[in-house]
mmCIF file of C-alpha atoms and ligand atoms in Angstrom:
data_model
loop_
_atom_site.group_PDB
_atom_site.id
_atom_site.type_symbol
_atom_site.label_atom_id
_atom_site.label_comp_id
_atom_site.label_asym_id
_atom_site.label_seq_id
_atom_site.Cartn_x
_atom_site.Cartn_y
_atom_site.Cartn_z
ATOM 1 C CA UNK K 1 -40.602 -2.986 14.566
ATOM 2 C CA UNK K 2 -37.804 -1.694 12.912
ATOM 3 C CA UNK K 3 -37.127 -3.252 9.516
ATOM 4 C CA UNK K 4 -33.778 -4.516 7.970
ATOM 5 C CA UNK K 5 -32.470 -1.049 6.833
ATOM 6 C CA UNK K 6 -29.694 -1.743 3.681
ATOM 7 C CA UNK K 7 -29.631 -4.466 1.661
ATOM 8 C CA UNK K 8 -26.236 -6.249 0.099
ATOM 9 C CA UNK K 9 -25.528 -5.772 -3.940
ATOM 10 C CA UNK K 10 -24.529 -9.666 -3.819
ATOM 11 C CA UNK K 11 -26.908 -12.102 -2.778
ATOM 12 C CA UNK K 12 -24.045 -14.357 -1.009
ATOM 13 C CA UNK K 13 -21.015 -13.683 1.100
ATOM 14 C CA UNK K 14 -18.467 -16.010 -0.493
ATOM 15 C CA UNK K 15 -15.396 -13.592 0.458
ATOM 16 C CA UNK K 16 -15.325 -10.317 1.550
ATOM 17 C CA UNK K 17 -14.925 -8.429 -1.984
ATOM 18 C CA UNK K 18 -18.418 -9.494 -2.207
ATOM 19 C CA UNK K 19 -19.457 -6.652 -0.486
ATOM 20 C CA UNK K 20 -18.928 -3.225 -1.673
ATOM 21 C CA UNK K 21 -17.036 -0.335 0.340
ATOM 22 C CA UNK K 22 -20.263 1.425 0.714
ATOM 23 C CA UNK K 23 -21.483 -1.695 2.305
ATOM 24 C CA UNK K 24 -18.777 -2.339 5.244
ATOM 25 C CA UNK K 25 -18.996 0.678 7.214
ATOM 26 C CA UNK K 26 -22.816 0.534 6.964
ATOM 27 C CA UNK K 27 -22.573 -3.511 8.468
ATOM 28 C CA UNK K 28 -20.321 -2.604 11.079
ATOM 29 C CA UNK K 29 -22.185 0.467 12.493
ATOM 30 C CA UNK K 30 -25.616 -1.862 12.132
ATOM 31 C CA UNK K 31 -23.252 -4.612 14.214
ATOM 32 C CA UNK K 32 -22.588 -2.110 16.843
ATOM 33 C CA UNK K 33 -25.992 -1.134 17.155
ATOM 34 C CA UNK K 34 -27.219 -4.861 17.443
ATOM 35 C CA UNK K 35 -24.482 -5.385 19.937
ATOM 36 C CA UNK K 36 -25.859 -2.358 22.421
ATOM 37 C CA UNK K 37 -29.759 -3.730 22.119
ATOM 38 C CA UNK K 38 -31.487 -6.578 20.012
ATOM 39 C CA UNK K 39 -34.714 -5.701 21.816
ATOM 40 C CA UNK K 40 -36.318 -4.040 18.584
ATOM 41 C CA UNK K 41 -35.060 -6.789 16.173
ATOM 42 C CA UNK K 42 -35.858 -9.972 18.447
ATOM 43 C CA UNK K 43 -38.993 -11.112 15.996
ATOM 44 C CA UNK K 44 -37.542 -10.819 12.957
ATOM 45 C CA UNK K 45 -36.858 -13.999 12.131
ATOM 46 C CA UNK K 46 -39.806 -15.627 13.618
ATOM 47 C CA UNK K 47 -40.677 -18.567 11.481
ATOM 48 C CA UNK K 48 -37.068 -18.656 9.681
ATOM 49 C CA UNK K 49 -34.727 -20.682 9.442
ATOM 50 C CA UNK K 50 -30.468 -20.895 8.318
ATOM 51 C CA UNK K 51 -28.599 -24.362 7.905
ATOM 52 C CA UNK K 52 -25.445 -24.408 8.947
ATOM 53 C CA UNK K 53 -23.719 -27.098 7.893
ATOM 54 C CA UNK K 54 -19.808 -27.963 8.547
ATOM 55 C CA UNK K 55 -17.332 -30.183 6.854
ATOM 56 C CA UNK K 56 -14.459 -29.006 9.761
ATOM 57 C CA UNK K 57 -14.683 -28.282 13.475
ATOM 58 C CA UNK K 58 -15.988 -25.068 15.135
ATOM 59 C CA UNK K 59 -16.637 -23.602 18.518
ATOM 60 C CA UNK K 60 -17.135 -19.663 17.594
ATOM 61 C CA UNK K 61 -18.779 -19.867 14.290
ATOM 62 C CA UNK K 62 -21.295 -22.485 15.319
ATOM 63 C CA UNK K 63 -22.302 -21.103 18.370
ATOM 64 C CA UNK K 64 -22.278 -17.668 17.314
ATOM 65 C CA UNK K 65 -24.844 -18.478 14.337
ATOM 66 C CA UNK K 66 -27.125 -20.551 16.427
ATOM 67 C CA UNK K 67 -27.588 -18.615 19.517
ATOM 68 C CA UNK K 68 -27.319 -15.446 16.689
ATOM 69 C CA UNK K 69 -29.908 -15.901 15.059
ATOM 70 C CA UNK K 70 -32.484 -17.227 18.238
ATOM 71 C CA UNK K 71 -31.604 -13.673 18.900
ATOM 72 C CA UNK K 72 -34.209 -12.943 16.542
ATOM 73 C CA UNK K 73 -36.937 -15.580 17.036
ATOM 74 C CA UNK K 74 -35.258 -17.813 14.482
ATOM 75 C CA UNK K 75 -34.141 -21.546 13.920
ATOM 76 C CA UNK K 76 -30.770 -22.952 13.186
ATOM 77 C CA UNK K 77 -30.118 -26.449 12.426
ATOM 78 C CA UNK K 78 -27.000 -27.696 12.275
ATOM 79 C CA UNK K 79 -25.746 -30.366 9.766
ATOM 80 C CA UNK K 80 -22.724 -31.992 10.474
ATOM 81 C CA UNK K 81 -20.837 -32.869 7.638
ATOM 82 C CA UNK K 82 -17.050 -33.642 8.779
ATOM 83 C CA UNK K 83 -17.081 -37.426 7.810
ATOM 84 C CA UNK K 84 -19.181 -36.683 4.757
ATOM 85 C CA UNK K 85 -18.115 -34.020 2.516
ATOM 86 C CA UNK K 86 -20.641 -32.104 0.445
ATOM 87 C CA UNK K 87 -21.014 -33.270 -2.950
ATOM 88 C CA UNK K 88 -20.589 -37.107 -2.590
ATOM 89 C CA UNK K 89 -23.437 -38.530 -1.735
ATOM 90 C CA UNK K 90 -25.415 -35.946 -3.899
ATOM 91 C CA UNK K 91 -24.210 -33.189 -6.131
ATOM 92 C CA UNK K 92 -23.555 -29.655 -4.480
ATOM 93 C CA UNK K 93 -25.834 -28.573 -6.616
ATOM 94 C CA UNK K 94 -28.667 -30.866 -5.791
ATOM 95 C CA UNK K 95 -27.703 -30.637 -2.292
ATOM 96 C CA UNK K 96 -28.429 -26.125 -2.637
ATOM 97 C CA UNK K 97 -31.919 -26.793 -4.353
ATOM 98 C CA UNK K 98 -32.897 -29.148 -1.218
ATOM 99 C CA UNK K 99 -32.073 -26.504 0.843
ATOM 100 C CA UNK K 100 -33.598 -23.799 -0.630
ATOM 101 C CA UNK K 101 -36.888 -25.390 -0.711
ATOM 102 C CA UNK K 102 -36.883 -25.273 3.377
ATOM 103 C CA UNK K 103 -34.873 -22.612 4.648
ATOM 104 C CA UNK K 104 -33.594 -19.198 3.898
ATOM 105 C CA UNK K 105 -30.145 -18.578 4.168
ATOM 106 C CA UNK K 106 -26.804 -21.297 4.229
ATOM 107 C CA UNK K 107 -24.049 -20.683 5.989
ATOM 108 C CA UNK K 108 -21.096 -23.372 5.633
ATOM 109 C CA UNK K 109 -17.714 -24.393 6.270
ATOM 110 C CA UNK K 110 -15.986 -26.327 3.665
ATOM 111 C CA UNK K 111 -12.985 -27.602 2.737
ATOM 112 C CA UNK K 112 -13.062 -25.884 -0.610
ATOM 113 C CA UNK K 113 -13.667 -22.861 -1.784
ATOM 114 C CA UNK K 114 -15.054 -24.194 -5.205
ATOM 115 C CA UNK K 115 -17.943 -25.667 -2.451
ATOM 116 C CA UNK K 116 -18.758 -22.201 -1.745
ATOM 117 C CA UNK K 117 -19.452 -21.105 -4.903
ATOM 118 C CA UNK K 118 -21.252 -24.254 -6.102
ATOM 119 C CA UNK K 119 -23.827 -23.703 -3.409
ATOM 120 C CA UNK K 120 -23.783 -19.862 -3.873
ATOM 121 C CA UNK K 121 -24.408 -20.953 -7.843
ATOM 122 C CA UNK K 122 -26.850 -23.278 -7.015
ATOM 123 C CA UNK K 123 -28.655 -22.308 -4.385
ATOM 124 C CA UNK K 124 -31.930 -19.106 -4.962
ATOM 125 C CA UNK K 125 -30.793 -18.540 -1.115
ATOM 126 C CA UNK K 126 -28.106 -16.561 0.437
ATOM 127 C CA UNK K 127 -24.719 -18.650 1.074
ATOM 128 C CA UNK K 128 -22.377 -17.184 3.822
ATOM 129 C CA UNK K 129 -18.870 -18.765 4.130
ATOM 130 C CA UNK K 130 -18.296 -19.467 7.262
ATOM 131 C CA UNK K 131 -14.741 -20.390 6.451
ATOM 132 C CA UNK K 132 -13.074 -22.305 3.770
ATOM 133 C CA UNK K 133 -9.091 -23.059 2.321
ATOM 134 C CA UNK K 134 -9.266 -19.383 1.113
ATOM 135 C CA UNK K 135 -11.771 -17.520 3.243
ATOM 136 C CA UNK K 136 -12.882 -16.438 6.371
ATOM 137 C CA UNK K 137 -15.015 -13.050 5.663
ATOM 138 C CA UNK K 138 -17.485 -13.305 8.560
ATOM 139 C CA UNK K 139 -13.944 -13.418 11.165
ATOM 140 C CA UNK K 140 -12.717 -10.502 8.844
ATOM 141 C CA UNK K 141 -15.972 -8.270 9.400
ATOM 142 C CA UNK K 142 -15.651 -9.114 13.290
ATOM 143 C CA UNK K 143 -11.692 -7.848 13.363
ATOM 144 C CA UNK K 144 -12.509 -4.849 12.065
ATOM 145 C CA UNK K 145 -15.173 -3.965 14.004
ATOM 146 C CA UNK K 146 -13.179 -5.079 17.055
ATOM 147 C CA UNK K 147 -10.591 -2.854 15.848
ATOM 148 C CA UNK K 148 -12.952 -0.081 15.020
ATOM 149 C CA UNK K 149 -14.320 -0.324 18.807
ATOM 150 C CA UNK K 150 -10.562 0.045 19.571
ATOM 151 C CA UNK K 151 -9.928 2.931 17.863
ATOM 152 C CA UNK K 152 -8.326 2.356 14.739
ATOM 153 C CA UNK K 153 -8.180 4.790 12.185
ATOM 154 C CA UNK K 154 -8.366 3.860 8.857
ATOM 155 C CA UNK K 155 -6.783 6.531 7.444
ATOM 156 C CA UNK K 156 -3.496 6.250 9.856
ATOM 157 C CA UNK K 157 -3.212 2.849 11.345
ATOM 158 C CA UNK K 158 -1.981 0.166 10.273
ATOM 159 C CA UNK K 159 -2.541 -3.473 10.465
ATOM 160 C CA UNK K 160 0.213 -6.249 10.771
ATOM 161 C CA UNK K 161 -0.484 -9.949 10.067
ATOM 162 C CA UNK K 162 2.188 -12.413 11.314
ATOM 163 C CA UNK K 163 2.580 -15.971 10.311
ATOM 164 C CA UNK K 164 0.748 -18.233 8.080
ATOM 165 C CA UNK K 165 -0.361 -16.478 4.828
ATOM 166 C CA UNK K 166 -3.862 -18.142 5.059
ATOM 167 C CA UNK K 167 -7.550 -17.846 4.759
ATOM 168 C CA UNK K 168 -8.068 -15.432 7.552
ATOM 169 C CA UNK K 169 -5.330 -13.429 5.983
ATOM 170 C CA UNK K 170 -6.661 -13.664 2.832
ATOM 171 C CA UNK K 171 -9.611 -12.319 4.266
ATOM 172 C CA UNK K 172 -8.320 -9.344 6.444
ATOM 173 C CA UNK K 173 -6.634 -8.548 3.490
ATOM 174 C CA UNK K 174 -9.387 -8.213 1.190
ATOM 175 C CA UNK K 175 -11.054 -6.416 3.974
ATOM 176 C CA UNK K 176 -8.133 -3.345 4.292
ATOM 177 C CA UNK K 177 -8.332 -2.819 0.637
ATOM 178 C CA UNK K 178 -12.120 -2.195 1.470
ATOM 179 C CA UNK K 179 -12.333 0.123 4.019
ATOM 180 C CA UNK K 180 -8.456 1.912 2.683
ATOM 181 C CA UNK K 181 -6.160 1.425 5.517
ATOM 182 C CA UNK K 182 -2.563 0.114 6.039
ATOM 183 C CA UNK K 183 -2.339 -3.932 6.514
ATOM 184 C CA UNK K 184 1.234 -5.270 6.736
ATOM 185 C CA UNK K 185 1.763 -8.924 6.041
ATOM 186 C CA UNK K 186 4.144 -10.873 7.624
ATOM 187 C CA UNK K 187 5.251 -14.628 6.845
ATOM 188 C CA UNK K 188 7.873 -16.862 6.492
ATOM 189 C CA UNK K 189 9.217 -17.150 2.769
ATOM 190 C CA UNK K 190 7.172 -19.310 1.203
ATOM 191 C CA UNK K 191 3.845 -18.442 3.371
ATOM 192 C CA UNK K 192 2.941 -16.021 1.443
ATOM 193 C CA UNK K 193 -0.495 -15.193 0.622
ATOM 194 C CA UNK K 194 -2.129 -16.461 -2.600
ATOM 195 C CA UNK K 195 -0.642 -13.784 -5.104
ATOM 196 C CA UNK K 196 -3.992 -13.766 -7.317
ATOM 197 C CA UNK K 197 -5.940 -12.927 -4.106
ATOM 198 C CA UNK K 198 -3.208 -10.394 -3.005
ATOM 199 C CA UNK K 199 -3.581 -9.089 -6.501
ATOM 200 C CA UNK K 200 -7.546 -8.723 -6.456
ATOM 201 C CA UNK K 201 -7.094 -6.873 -2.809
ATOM 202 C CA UNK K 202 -4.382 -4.482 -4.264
ATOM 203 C CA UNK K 203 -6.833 -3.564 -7.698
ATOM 204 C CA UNK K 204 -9.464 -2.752 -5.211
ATOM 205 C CA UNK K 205 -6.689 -1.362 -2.927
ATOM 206 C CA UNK K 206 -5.359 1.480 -5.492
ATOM 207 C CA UNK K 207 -9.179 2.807 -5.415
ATOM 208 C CA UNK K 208 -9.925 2.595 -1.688
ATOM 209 C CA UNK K 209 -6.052 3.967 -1.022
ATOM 210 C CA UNK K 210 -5.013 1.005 1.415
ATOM 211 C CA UNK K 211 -1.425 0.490 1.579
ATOM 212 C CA UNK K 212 -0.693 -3.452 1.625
ATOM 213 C CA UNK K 213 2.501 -4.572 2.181
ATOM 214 C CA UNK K 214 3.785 -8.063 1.813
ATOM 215 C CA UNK K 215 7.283 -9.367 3.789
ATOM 216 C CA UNK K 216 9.271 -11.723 5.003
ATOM 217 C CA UNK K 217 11.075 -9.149 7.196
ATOM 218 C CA UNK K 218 9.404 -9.086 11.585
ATOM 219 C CA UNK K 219 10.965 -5.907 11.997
ATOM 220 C CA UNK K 220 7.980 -4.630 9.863
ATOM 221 C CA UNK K 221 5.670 -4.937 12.494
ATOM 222 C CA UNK K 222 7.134 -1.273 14.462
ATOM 223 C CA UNK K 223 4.354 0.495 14.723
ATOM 224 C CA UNK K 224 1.567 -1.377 14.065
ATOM 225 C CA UNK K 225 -2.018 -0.681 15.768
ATOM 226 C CA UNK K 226 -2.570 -4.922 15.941
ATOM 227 C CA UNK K 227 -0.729 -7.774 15.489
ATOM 228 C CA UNK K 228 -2.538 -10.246 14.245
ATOM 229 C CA UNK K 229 -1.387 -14.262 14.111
ATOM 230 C CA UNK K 230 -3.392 -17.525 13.461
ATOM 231 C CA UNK K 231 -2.284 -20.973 13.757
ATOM 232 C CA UNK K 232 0.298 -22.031 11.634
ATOM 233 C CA UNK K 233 -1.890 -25.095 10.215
ATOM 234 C CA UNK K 234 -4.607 -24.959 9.312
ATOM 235 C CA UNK K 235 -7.321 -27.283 9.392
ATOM 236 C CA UNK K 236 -7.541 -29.567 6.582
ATOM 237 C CA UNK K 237 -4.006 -28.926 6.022
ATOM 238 C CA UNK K 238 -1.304 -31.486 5.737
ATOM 239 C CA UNK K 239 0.697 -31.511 8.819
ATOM 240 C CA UNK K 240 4.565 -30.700 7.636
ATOM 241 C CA UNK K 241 7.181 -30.520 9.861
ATOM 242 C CA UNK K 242 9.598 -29.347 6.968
ATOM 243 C CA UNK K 243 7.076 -26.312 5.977
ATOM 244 C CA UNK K 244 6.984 -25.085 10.008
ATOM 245 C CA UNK K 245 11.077 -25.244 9.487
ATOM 246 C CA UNK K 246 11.013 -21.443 8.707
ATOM 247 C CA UNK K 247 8.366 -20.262 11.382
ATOM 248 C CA UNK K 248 9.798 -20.000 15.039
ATOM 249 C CA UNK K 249 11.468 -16.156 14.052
ATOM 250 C CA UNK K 250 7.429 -15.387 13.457
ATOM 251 C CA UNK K 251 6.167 -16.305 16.873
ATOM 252 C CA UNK K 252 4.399 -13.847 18.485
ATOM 253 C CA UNK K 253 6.176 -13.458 21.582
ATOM 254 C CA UNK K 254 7.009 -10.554 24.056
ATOM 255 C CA UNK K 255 9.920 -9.736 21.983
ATOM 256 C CA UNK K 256 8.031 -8.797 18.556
ATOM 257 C CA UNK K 257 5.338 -7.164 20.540
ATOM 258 C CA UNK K 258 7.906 -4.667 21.588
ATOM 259 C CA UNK K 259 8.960 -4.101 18.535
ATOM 260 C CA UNK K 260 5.277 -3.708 17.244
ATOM 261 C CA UNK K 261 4.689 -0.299 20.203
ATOM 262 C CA UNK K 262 3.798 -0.513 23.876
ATOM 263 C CA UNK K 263 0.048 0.251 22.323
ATOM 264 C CA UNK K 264 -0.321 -2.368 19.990
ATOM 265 C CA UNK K 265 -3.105 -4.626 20.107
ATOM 266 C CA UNK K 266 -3.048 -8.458 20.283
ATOM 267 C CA UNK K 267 -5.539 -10.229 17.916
ATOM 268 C CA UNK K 268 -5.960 -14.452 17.060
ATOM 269 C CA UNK K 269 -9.063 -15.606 15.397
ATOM 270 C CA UNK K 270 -8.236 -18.312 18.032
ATOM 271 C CA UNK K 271 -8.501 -21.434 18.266
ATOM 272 C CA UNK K 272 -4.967 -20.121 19.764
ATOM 273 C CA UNK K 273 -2.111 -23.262 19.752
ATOM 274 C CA UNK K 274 -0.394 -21.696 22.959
ATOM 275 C CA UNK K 275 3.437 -21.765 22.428
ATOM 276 C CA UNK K 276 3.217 -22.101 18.618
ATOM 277 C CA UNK K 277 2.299 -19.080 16.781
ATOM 278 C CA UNK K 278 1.932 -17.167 19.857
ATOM 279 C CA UNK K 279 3.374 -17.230 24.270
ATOM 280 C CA UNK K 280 0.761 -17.220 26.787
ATOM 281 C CA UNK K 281 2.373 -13.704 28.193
ATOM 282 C CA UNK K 282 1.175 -11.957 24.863
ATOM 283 C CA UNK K 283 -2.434 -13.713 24.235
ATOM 284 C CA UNK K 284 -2.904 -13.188 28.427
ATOM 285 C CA UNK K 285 -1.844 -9.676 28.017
ATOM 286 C CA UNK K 286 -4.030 -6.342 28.520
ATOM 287 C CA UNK K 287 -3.154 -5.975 25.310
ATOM 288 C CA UNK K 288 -4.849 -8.846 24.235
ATOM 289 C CA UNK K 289 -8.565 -8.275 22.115
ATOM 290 C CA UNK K 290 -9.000 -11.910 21.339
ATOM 291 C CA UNK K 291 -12.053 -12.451 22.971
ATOM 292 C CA UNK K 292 -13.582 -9.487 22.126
ATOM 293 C CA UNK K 293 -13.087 -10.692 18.760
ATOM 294 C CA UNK K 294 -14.888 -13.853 19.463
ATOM 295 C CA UNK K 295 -17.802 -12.009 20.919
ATOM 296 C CA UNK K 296 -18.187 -9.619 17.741
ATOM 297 C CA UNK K 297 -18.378 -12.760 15.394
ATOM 298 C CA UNK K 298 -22.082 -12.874 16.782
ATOM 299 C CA UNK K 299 -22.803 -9.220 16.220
ATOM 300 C CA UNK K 300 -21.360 -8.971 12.898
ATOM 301 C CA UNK K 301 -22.913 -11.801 11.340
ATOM 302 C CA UNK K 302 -26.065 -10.846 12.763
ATOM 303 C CA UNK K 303 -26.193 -7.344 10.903
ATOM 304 C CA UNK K 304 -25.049 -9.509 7.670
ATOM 305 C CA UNK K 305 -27.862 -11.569 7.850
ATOM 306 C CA UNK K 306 -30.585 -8.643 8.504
ATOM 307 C CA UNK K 307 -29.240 -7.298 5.314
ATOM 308 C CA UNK K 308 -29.260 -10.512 3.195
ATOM 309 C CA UNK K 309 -32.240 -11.676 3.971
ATOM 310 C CA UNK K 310 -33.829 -8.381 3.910
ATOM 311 C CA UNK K 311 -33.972 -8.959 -0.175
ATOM 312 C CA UNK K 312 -37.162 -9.906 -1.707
ATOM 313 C CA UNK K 313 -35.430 -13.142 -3.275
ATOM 314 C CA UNK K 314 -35.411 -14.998 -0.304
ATOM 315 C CA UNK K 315 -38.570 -13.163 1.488
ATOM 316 C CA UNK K 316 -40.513 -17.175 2.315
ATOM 317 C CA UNK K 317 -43.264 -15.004 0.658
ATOM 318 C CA UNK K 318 -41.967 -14.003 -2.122
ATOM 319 C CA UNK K 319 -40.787 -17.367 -3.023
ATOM 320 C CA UNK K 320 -44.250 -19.104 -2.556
ATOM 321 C CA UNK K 321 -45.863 -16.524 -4.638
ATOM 322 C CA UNK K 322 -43.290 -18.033 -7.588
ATOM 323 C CA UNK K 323 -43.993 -21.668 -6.626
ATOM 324 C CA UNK K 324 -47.125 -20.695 -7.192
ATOM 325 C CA UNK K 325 -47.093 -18.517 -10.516
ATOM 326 C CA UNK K 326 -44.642 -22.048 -11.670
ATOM 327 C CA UNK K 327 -47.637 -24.104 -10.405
ATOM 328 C CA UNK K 328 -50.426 -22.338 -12.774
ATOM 329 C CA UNK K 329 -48.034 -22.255 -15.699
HETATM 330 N N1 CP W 1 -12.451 -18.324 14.679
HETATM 331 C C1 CP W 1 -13.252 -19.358 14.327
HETATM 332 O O1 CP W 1 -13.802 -19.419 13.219
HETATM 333 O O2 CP W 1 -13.413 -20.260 15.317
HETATM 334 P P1 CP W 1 -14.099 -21.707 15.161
HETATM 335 O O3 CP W 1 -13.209 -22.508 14.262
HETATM 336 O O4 CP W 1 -14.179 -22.231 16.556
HETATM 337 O O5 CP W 1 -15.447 -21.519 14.543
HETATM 338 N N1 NVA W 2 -6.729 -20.653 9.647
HETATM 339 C C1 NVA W 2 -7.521 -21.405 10.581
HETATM 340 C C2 NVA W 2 -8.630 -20.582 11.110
HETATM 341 C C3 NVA W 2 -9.492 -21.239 12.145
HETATM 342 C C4 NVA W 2 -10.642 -20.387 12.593
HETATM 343 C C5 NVA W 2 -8.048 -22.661 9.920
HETATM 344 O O1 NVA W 2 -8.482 -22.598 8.765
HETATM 345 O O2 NVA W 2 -8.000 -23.718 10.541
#
């Protein structure tokens, strides 16, 4: 049986600069390979197990974890934590030892980043963010290889955000300073992206040689390879009629598409709010690779874990052999 064949530098995936360029390109030809055959990888994870716990809705990240991972013979249970945010009834902290003492890998969707990283701290297990204020890697990793099985170039296309500067952004951003291609980033003034994420991307950008562009201004989008939108708010987000004031000119309608090429690609993380950040004509369109997007969440995050739980530091093995070596002490 083959065995997990790279293993990550970090032990966690808290945002995508986690993981090193030499990293990506490795993940997302191991997620192609996955996606054409699990057959040799289906007992891997016999007798494992991931929590997946969730402080906000999902329909793509839950199911693609659970039926994911039974992919390899493995067990995900679900903890559903939307009326009862992490950390209240027991420190975060407390709450990542538990966990570590039964399973071997947490993947969760918080409200705050800070949650992320308490676990991540906390926790002798790997902690994936499966999306929080800030972040969405594992929807990041997906795009890319959806664009990568579309034919993007990095060295000559070009990516073009449009909307909301948030998490998934944040994300994709961090994710074309990786690999070195062009992302343009679209939003209404006062949308923009976090600048002290925009300015970690564009350090790691001026080595990689991505080209990141931030703008108020649609007409940016000529030319793009994708066009990219997500809902203009988010969840957990205050609902504010005065902040969507500015957004209608950044719908993603037939119009902008036309001024983005005849060839461009359509991409939502979805869920998609139909008539908001994007017409039915464009997310219906033969253009449009939002599904295909959906079905590569599985596949990516399925080469991610193979490599993070490939490390001896969370082989169930390994860590009884230490309970034990604690236990003679
Ligand atoms: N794109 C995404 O993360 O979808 P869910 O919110 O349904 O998980
Ligand atoms: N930006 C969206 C993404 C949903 C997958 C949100 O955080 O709600």
């Amino acid at each position: 049986m083959p065995e997990p064949t790279r293993r990550l530098g970090s032990k966690d995936l808290t945002r995508v600069l986690d993981l090193s360029p030499g990293e990506v390109l490795p993940l997302l030809d191991q997620a192609r390979l996955l996606k054409s055959d699990y057959t040799p990888w289906r007992d891997t994870f016999r007798q494992r197990s991931i929590v997946l716990l969730f402080e906000k809705p999902s329909l793509r990240t839950r199911v693609s974890f659970e039926i994911g991972f039974a992919r390899f013979g493995g067990t995900a249970v679900y903890l559903d934590h939307q009326n009862n945010p992490i950390g209240v009834r027991e420190t975060v902290a407390d709450y990542g030892h538990n966990l570590e003492r039964w399973c071997d890998c947490i993947v969760a969707r918080v409200m705050k980043q800070s949650t992320i990283q308490g676990l991540a701290a906390s926790a002798e297990i790997p902690v994936i963010n499966a999306l929080s204020d800030l972040h969405h890697p594992c929807q990041a990793l997906a795009d890319f290889m959806t664009l990568v099985e579309h034919g993007f170039d990095f060295h000559h296309d070009r990516l073009a955000w449009v909307g909301d500067g948030n998490n998934v952004c944040h994300s994709l951003i961090e994710m074309a300073a990786t690999v070195g291609c062009g992302m343009t980033v679209v939003t209404p003034p006062g949308a923009e992206p976090d600048a002290s994420i925009v300015r970690e991307a564009q350090a790691r950008a001026c080595r990689s040689g991505a080209s990141i562009e931030i703008t108020n201004d649609p007409a940016r989008v000529a030319g793009a390879f994708a066009v990219y939108t997500d809902a203009w708010t988010s969840m957990g987000q205050a609902e504010s009629a005065a902040r969507l004031k500015g957004f209608a000119p950044y719908q993603v309608n037939a119009a902008l598409m036309a001024t983005a090429g005849p060839k461009s690609l359509f991409m939502h993380c979805l869920p998609a709010h139909r008539g908001e950040e994007v017409t039915d004509q464009v997310i219906d369109s033969a253009n449009s690779v939002v599904f295909d997007q959906a079905e590569n969440r599985m596949h990516i995050q399925n080469a991610l874990l193979l490599n993070l739980l490939a490390t001896p530091a969370t082989d169930p093995l390994a860590r009884n052999a230490r309970a034990s070596a604690r236990a003679s002490e």
